[in-house]
mmCIF file of C-alpha atoms and ligand atoms in Angstrom:
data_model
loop_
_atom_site.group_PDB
_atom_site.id
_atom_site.type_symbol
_atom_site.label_atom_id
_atom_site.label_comp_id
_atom_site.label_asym_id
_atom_site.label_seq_id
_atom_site.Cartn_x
_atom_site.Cartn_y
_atom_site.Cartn_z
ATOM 1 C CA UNK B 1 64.758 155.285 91.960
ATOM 2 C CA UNK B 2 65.153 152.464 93.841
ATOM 3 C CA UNK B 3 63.991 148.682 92.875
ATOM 4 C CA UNK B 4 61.507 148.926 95.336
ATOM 5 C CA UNK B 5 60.473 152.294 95.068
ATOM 6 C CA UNK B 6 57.205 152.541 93.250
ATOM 7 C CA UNK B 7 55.250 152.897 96.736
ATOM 8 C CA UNK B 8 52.318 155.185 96.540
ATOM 9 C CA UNK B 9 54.303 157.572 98.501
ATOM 10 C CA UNK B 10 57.131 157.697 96.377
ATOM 11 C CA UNK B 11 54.713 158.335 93.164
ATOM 12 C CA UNK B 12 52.521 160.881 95.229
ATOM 13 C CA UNK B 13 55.729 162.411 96.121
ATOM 14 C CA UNK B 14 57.018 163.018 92.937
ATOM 15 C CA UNK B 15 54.022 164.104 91.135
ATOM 16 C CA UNK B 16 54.187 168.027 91.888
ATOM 17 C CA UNK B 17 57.645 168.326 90.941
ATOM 18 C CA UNK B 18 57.148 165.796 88.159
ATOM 19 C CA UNK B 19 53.953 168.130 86.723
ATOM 20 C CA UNK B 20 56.012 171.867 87.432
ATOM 21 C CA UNK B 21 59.140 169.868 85.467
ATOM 22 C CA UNK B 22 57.304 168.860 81.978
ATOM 23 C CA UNK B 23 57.885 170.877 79.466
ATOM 24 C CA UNK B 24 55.066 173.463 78.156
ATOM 25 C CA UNK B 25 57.460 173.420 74.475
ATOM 26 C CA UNK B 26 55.548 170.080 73.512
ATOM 27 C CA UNK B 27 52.347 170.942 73.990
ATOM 28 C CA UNK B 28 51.519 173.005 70.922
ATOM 29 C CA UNK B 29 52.491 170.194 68.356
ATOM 30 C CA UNK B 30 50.803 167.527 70.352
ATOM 31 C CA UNK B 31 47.683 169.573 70.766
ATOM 32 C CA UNK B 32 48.209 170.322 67.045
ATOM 33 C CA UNK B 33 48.493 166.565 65.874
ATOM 34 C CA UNK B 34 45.756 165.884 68.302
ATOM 35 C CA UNK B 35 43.196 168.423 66.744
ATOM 36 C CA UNK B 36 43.748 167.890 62.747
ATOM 37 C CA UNK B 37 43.986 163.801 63.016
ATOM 38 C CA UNK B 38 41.055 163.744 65.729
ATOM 39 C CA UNK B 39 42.813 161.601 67.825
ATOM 40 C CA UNK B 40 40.818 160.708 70.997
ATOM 41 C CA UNK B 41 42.399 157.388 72.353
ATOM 42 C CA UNK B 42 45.447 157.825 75.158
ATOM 43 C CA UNK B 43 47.352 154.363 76.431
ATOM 44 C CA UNK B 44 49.846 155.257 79.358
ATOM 45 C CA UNK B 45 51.997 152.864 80.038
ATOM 46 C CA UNK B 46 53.475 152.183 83.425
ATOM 47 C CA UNK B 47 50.655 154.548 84.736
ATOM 48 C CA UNK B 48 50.911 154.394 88.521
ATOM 49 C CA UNK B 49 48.428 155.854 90.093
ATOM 50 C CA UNK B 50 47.823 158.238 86.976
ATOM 51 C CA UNK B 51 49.902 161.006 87.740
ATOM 52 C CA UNK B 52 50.267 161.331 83.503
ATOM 53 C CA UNK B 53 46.824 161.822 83.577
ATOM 54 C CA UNK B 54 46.274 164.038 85.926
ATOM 55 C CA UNK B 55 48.980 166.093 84.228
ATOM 56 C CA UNK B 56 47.673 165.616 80.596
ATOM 57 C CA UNK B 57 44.092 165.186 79.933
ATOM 58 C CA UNK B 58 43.258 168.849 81.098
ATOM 59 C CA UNK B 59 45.913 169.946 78.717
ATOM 60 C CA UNK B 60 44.739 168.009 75.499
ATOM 61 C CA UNK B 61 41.789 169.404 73.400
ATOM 62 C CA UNK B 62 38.484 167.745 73.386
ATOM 63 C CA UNK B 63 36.979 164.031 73.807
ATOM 64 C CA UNK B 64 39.152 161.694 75.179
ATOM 65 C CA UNK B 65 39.240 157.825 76.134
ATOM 66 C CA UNK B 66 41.973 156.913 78.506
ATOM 67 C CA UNK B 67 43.566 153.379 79.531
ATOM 68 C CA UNK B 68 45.764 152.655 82.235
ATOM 69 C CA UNK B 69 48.389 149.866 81.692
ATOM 70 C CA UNK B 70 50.586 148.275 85.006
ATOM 71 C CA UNK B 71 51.020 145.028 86.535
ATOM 72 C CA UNK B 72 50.218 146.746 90.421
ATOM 73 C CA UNK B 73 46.902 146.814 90.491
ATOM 74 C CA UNK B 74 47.041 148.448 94.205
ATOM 75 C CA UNK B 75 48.415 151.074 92.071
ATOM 76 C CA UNK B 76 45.678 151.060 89.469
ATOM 77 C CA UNK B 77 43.162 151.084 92.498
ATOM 78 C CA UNK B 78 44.138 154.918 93.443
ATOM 79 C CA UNK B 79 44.039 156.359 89.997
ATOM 80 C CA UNK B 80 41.633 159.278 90.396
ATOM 81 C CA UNK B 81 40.678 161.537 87.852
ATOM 82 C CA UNK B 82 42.692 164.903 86.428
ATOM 83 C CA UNK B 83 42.933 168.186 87.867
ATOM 84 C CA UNK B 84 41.550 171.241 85.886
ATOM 85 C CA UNK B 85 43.385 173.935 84.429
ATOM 86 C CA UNK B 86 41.476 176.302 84.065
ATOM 87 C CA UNK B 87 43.767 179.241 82.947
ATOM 88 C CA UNK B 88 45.247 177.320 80.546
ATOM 89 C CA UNK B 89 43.642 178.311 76.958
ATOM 90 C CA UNK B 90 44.866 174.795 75.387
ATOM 91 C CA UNK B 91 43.236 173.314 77.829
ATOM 92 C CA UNK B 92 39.230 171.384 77.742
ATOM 93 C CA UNK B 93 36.487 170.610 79.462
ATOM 94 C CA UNK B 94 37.353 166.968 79.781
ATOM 95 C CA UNK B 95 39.019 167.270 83.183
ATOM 96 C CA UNK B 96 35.297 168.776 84.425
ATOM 97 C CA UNK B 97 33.459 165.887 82.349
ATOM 98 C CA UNK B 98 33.230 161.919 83.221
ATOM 99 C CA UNK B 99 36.623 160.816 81.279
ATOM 100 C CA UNK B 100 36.505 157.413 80.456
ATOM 101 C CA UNK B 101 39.529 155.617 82.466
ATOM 102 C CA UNK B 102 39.957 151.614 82.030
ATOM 103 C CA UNK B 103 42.478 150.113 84.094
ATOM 104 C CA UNK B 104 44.315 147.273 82.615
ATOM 105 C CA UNK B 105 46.437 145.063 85.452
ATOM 106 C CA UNK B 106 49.220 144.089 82.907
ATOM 107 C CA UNK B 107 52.723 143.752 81.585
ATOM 108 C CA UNK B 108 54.433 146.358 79.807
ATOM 109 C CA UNK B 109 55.821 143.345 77.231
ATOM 110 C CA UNK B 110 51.697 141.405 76.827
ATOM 111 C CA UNK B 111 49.020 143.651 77.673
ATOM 112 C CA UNK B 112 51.189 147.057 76.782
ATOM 113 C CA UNK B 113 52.049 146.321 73.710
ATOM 114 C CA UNK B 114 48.898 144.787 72.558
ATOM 115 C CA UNK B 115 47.346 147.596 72.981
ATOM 116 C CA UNK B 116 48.911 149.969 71.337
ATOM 117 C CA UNK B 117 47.383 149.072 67.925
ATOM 118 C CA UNK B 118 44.277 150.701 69.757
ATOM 119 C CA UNK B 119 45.558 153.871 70.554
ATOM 120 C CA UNK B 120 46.015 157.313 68.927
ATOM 121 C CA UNK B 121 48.522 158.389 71.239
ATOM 122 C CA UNK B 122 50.777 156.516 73.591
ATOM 123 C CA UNK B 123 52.083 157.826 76.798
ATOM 124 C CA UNK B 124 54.322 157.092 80.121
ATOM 125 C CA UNK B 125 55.640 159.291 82.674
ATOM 126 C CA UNK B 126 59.008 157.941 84.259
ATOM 127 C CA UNK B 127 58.987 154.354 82.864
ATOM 128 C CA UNK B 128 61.834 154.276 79.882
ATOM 129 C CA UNK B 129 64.952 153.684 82.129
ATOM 130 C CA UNK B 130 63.566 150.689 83.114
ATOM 131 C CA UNK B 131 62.884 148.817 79.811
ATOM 132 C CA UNK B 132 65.006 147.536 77.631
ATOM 133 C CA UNK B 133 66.042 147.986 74.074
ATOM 134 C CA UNK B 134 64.092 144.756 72.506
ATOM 135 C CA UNK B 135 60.892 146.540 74.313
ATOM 136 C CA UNK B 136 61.399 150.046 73.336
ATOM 137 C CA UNK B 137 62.364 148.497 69.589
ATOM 138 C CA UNK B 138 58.912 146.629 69.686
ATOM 139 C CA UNK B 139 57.084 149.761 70.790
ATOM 140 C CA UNK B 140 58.307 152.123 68.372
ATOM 141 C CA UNK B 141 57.326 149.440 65.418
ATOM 142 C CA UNK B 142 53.791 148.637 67.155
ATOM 143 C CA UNK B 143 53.560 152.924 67.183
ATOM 144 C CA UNK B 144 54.556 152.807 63.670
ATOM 145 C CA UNK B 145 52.066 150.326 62.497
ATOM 146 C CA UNK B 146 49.209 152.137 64.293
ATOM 147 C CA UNK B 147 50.519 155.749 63.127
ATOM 148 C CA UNK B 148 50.352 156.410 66.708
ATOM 149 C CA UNK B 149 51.737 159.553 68.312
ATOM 150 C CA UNK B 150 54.279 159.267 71.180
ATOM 151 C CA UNK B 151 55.071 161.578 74.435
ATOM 152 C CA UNK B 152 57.557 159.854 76.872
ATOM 153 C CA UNK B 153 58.058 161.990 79.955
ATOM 154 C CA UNK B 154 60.599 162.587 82.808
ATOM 155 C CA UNK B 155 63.138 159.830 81.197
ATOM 156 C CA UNK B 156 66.082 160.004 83.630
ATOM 157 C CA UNK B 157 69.466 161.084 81.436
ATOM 158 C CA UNK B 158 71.830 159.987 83.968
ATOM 159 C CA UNK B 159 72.645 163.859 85.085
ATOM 160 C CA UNK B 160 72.742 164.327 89.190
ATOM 161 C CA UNK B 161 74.153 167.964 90.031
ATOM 162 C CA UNK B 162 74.711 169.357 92.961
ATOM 163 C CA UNK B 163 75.109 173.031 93.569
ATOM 164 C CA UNK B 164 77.923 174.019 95.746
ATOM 165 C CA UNK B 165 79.751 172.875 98.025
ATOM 166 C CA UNK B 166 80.434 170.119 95.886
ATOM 167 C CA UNK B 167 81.109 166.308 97.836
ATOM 168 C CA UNK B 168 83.861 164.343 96.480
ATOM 169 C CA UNK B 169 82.258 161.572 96.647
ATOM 170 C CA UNK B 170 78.937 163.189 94.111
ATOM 171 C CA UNK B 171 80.688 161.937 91.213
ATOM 172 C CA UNK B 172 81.341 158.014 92.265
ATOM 173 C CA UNK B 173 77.877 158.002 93.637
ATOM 174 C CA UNK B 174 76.452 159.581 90.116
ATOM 175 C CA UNK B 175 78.551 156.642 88.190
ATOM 176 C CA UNK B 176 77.473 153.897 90.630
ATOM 177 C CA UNK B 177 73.717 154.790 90.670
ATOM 178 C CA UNK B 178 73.747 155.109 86.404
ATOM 179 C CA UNK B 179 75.523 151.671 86.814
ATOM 180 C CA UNK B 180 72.339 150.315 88.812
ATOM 181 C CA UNK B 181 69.883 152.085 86.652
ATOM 182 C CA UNK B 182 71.233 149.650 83.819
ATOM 183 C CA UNK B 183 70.503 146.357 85.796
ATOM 184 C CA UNK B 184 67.348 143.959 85.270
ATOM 185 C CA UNK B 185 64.061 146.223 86.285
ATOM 186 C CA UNK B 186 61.962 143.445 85.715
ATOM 187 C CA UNK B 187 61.561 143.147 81.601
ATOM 188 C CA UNK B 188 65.523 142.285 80.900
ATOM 189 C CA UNK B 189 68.960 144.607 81.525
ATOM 190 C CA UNK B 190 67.509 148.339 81.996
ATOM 191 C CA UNK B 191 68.311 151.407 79.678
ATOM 192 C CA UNK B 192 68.888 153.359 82.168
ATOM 193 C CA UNK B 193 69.907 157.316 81.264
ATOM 194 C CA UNK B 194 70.523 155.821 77.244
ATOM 195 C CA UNK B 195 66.899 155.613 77.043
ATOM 196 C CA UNK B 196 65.856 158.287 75.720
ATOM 197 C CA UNK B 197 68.359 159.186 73.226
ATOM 198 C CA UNK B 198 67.482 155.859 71.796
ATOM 199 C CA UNK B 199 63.809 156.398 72.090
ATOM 200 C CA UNK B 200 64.219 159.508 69.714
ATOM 201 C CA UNK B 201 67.153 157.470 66.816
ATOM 202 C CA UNK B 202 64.322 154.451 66.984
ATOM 203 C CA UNK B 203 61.062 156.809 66.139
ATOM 204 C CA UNK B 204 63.509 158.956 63.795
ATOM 205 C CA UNK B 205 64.444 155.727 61.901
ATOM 206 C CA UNK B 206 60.799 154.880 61.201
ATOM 207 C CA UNK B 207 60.316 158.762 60.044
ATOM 208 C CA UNK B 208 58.293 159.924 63.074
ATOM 209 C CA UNK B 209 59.050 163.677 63.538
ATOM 210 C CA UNK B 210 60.679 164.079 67.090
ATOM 211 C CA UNK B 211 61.110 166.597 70.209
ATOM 212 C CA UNK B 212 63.538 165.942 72.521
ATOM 213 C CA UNK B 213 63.054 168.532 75.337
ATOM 214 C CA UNK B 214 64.871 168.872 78.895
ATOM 215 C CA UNK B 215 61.933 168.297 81.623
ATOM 216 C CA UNK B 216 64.899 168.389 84.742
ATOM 217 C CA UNK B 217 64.029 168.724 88.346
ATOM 218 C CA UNK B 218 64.989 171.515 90.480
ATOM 219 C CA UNK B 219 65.008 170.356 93.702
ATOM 220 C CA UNK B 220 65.294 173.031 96.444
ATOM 221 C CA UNK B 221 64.505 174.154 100.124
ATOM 222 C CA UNK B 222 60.555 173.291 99.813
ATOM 223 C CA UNK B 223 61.023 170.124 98.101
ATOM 224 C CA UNK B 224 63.195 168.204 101.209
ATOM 225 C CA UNK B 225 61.042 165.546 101.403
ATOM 226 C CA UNK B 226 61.443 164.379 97.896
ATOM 227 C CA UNK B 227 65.433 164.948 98.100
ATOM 228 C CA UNK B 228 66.129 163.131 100.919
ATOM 229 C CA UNK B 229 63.561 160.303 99.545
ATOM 230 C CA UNK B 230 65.873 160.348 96.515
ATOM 231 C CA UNK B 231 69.390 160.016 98.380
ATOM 232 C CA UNK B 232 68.231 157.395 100.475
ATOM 233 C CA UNK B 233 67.274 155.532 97.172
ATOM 234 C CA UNK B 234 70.427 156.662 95.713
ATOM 235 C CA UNK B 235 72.109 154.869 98.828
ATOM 236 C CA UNK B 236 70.593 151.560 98.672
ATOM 237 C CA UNK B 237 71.510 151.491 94.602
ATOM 238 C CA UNK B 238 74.829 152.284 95.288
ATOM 239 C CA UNK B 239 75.422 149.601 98.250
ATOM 240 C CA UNK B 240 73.970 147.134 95.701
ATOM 241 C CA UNK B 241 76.142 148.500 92.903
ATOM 242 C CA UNK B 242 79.357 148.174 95.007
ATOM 243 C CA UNK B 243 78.991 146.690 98.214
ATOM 244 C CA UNK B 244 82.269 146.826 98.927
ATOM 245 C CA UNK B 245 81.794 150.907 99.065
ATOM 246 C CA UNK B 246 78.413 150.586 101.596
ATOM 247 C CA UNK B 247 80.573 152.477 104.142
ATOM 248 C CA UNK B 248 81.471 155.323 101.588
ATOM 249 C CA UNK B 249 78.149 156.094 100.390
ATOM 250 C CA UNK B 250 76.268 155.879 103.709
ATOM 251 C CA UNK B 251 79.216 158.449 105.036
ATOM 252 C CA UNK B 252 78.067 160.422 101.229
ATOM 253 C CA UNK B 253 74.412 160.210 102.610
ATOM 254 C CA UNK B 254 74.638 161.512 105.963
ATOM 255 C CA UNK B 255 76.844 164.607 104.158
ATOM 256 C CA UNK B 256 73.540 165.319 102.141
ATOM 257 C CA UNK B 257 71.315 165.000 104.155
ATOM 258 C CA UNK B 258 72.591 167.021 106.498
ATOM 259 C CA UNK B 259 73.423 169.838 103.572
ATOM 260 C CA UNK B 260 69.514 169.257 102.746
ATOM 261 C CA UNK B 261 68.441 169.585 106.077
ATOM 262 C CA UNK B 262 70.057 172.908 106.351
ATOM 263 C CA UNK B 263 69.230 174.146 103.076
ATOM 264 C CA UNK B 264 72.595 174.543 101.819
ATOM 265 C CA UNK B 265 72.572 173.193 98.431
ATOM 266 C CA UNK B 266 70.514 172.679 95.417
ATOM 267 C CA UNK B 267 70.258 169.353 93.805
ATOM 268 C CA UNK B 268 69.311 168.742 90.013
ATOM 269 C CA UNK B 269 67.705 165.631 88.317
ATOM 270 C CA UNK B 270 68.319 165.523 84.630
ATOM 271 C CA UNK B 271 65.222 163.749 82.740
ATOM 272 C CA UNK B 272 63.974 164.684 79.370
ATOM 273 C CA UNK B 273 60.268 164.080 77.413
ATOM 274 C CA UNK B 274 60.209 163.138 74.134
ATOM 275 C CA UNK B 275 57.485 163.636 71.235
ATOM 276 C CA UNK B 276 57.210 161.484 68.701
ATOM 277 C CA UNK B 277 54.859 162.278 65.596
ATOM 278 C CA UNK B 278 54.399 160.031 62.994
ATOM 279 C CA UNK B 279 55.319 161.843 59.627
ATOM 280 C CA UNK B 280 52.157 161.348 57.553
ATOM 281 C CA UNK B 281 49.946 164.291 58.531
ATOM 282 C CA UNK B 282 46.891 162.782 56.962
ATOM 283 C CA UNK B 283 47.603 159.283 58.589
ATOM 284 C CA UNK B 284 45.654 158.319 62.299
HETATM 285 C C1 LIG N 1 58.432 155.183 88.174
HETATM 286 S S1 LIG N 1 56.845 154.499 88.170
HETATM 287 C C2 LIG N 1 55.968 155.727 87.208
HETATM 288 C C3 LIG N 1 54.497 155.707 87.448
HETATM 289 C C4 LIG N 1 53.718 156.826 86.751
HETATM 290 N N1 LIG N 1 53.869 156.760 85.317
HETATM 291 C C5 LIG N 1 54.117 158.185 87.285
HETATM 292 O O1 LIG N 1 54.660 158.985 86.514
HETATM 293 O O2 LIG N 1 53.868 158.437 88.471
HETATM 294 C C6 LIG N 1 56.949 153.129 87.028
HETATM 295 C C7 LIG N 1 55.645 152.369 86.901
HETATM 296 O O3 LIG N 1 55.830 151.313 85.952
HETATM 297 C C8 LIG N 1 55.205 150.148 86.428
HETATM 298 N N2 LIG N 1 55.898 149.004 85.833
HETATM 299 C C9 LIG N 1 57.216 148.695 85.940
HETATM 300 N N3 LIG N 1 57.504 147.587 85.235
HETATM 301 C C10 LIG N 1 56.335 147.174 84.670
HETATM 302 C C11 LIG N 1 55.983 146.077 83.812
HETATM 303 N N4 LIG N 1 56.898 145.184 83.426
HETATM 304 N N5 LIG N 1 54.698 145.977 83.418
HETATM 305 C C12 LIG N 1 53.765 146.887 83.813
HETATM 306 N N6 LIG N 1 54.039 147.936 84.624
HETATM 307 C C13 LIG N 1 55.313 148.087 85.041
HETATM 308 C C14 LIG N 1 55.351 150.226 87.948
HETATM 309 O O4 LIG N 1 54.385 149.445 88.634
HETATM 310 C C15 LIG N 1 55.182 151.717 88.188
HETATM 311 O O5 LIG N 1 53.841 152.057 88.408
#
């Protein structure tokens, strides 16, 4: 959650628990929308490595044309293709099948938005805390123009919880890191956990039909790796936030991740996806 922390490793990390997180609850009206407007054409945003795809092509019905939008293009270079699912009755044959994937090395704000008038559905996985509100505003009226359908994933919400024993310090380091999360990630002063909600008012206000739907990680004994990548983020953020308190949170850090190491607590993220449907059904 860190700056710096779209490594490979960090993504590849994240993926399983990202994929066992997402809600199942939105599937049926995307798939729905999908199949009676014969939408075919997915832009993800922010795509990594393409950890949305692998998660959502072999859950989306028929033909499909993919493209990839991020400014790393070492990240672009390891998208690989999706994973079957095969007991999943939603689910095609397009994971088994050559699926057209083009890989655009762009900005979010240029080559992001410009596509979107292409598109019949727009996606990202983990990207709306870091944009801003005159970028989120722009996408929602480029989605609206192009009748476009909408699913932003794993949006951070600003919830950390910790399952006992509680640290006093878990609530100052919760404030401080939702403090960072609203600094400049690169397009302008972050959204941070207000993302979403806004996501959902903006697409509301234009008339799409919306899902808001929890999509939290559970982060427990078989998922260490991923926690203690996640409190050492947590501790660089909050020595930036307040430097003064570097001390305090690195003596908060060695507390947790000595409770991780011994599998003593439970740690939840709080993110939620979003669907957003434009309102005409016989539009797209
Ligand atoms: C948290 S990662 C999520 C990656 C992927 N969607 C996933 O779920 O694994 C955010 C991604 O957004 C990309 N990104 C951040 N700011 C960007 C910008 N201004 N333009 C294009 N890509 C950007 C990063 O390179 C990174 O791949």
């Amino acid at each position: 959650m860190a700056d710096d922390a779209f490594t490979p490793d960090w993504l590849a990390l994240r993926e399983r628990v990202d994929h066992r997180s997402r809600p199942t609850a939105l599937l049926r009206p995307l798939r729905a929308a999908w199949h009676a407007r014969e939408w075919s054409r997915v832009l993800d945003l922010g795509s990594g490595t393409g950890s949305n795809l692998r998660y959502l092509a072999s859950r989306l019905p028929g033909r499909q044309e993919w493209t990839l939008v991020d400014h790393d293009p070492d990240l672009l270079d390891r998208v690989h293709g999706p994973d079957p699912v095969p007991s999943d009755p939603g689910s095609s044959d397009a994971a088994g099948s050559a699926l057209p994937v083009h890989r655009v090395v762009g900005d979010l704000a240029e080559e992001g938005l410009a596509r979107v008038g292409e598109a019949h559905l727009v996606t990202a996985s983990a990207l709306l805390d870091l944009v801003t509100r005159e970028w989120l505003t722009a996408l929602v009226e480029r989605c609206q123009e192009a009748k476009c359908g909408a699913l932003l994933a794993l949006s951070y919400d600003g919830t950390i919880v910790w399952s006992p024993p509680e640290d006093p310090d878990d609530a100052w380091v919760q404030e401080m890191v939702n403090a960072h999360q609203r600094r400049e990630k690169g397009l302008g002063p972050a959204l941070g956990p207000t993302a979403p909600h806004l996501a959902e008012a903006l697409f509301q206000e234009q008339d799409f039909h919306t899902w808001l739907v929890p999509s939290p990680w559970h982060l427990g004994p078989g998922d260490l790796a991923l926690a203690r990548a996640l409190v050492e983020g947590w501790i660089h953020a909050v020595a930036e936030q307040a430097p003064s308190g570097a001390s305090r949170v690195q003596g908060w850090g060695e507390r947790r991740l000595q409770a991780l190491a011994r599998g003593d607590v439970g740690l939840t993220v709080g993110h939620l996806d979003l669907l957003a449907l434009p309102a005409d059904p016989g539009a797209g």
